[in-house]
C-alpha positions as protocol buffer text, in pm:
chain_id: "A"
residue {
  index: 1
  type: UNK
  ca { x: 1171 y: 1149 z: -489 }
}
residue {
  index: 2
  type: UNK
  ca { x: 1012 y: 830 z: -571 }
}
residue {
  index: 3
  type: UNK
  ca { x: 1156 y: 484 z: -530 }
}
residue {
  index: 4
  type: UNK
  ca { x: 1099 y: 149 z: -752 }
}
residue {
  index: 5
  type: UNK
  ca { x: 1169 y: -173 z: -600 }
}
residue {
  index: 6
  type: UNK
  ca { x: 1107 y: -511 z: -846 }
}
residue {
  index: 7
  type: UNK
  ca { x: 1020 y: -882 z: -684 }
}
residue {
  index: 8
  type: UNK
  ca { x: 1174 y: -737 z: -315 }
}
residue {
  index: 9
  type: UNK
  ca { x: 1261 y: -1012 z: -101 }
}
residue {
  index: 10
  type: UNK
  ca { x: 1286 y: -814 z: 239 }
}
residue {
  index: 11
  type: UNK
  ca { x: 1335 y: -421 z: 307 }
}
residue {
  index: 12
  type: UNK
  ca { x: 1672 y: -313 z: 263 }
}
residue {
  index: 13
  type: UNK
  ca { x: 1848 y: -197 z: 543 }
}
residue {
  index: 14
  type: UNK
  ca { x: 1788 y: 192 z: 622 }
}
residue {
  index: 15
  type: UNK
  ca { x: 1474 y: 236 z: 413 }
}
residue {
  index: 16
  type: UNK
  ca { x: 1299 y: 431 z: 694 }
}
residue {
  index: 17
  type: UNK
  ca { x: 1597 y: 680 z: 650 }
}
residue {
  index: 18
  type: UNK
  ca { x: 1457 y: 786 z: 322 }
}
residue {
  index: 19
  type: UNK
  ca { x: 1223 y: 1051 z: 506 }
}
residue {
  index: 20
  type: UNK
  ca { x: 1190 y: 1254 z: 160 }
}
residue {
  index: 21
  type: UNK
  ca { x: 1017 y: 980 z: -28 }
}
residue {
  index: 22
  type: UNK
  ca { x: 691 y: 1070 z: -205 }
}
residue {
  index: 23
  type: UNK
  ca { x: 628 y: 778 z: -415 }
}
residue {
  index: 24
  type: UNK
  ca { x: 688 y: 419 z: -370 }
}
residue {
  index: 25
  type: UNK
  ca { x: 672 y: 167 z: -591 }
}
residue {
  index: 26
  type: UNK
  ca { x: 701 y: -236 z: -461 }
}
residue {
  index: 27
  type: UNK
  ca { x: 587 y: -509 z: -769 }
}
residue {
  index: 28
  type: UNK
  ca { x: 589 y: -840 z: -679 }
}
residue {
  index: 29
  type: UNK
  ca { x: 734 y: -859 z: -365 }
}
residue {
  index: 30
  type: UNK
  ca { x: 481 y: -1177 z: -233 }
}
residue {
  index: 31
  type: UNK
  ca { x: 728 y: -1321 z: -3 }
}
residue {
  index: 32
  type: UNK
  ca { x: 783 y: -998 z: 229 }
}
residue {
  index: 33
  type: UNK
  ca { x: 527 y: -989 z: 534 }
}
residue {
  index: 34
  type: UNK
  ca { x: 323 y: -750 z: 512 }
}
residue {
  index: 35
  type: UNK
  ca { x: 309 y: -657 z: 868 }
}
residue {
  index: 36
  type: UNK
  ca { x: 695 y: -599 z: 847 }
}
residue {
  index: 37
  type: UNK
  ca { x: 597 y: -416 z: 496 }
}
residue {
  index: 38
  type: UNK
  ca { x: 345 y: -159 z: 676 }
}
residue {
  index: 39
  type: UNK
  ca { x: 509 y: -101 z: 961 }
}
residue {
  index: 40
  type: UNK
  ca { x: 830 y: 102 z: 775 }
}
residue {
  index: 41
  type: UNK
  ca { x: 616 y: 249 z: 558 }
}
residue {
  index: 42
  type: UNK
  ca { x: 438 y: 408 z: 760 }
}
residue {
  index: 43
  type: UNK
  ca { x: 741 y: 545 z: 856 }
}
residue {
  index: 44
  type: UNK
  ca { x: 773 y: 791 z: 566 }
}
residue {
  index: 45
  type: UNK
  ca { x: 562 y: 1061 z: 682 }
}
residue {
  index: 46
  type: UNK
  ca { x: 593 y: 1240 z: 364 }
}
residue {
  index: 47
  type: UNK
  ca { x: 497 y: 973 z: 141 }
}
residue {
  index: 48
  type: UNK
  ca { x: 171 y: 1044 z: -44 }
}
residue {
  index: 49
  type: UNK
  ca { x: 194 y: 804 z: -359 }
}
residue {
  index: 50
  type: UNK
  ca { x: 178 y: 402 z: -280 }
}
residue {
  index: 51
  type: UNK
  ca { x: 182 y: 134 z: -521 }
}
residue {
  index: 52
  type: UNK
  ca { x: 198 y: -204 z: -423 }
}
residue {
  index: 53
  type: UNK
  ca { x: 95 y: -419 z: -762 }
}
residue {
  index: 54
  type: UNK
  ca { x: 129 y: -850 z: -720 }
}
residue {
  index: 55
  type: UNK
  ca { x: 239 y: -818 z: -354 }
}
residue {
  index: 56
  type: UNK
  ca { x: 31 y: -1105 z: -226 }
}
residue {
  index: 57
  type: UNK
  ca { x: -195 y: -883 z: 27 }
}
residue {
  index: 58
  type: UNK
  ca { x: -551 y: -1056 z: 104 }
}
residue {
  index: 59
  type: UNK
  ca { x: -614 y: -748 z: 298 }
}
residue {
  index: 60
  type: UNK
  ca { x: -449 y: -412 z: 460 }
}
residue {
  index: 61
  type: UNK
  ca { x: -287 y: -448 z: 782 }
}
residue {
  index: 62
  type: UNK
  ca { x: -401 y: -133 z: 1034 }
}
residue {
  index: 63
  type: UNK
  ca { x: -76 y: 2 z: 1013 }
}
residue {
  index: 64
  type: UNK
  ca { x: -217 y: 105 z: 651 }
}
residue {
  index: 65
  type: UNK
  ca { x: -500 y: 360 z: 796 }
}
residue {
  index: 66
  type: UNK
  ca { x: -253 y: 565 z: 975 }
}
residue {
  index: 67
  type: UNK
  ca { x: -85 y: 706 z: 670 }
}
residue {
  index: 68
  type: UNK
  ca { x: -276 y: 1002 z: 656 }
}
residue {
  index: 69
  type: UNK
  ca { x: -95 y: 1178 z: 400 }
}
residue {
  index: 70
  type: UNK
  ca { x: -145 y: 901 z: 144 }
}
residue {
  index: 71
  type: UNK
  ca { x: -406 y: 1048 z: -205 }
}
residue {
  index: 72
  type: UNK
  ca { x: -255 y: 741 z: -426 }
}
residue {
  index: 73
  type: UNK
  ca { x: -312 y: 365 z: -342 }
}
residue {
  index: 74
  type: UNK
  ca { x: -265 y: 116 z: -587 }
}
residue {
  index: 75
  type: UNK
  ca { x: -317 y: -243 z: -472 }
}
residue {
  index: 76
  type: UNK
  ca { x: -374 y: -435 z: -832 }
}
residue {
  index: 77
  type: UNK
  ca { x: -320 y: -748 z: -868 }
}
residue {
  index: 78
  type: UNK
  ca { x: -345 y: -908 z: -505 }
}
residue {
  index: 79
  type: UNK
  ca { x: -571 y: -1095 z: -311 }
}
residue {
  index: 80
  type: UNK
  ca { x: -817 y: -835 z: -181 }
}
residue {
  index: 81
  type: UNK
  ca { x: -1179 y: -912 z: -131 }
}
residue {
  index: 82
  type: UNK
  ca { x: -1324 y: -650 z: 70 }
}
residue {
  index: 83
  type: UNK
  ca { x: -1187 y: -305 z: 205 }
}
residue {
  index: 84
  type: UNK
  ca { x: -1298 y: -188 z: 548 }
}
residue {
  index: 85
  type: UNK
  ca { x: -1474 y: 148 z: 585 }
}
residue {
  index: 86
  type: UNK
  ca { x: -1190 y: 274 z: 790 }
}
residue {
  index: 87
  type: UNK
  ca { x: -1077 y: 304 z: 476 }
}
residue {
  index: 88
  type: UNK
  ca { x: -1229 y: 638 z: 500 }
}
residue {
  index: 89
  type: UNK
  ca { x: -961 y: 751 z: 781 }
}
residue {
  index: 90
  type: UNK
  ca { x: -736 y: 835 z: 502 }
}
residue {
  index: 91
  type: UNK
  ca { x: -933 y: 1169 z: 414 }
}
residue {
  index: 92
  type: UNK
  ca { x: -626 y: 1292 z: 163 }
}
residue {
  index: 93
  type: UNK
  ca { x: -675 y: 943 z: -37 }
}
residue {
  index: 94
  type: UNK
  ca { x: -829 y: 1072 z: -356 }
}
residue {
  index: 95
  type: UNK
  ca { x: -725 y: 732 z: -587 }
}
residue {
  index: 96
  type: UNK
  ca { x: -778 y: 405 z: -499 }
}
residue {
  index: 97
  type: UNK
  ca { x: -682 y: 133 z: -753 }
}
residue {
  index: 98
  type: UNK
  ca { x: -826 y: -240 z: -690 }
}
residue {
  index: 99
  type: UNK
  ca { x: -820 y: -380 z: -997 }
}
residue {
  index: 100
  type: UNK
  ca { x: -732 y: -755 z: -1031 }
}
residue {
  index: 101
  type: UNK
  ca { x: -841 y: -866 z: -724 }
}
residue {
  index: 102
  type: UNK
  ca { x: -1113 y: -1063 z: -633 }
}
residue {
  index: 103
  type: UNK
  ca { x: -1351 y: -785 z: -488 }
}
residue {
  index: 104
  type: UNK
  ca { x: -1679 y: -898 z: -322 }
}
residue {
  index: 105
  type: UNK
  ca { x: -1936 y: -753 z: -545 }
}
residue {
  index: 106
  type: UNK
  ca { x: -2083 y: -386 z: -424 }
}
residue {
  index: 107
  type: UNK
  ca { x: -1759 y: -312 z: -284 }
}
residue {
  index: 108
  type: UNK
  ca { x: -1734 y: 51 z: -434 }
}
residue {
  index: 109
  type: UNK
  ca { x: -2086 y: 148 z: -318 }
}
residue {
  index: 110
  type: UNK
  ca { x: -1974 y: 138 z: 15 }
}
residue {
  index: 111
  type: UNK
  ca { x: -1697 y: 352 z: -22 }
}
């Protein structure tokens, strides 16, 4: 099952209820917090593909390392400078996308 959600404004009621979901898809969606964001997705257990593109993110909350069965995570197009090494506690992540954000250089040779 995978869900697509345009400029969002604020999670719609019931969203944790969608326990099946596998890929989400959030573009533009810069006026949601993203503490509020993280904390009911992380809520979909089975969720392994996560694309948040232009959501206004400088970094990711910790809610964001406990979704261990994440392998996509596509963050283009935000604010991101730097990724902690934590980022390493999500051992099924295979694809990490951080393009269009303004990355500290030597980023990737830490990870």
């Amino acid at each position: 099952m995978e869900l697509k959600i345009p400029e969002l404004i604020e999670l719609p009621n019931g969203f944790t209820n969608l326990s099946g979901l596998k890929t989400l898809k959030i573009k533009n969606a810069k006026k949601v917090d993203p503490f509020q964001l993280f904390a009911q997705i992380k809520e979909l257990g089975k969720l392994k593909q996560l694309y948040l593109h232009n959501c206004g993110l400088d970094s990711l909350p910790d809610l964001a390392y406990e979704m261990k069965n994440l392998r996509t995570l596509n963050l283009t197009c935000n604010y991101i400078e730097s990724v902690p090494v934590r980022i390493k506690q999500l051992n099924k992540l295979s694809y990490l996308d951080l393009r269009s954000n303004p990355l500290k250089p030597g980023l990737y040779a830490k990870l």
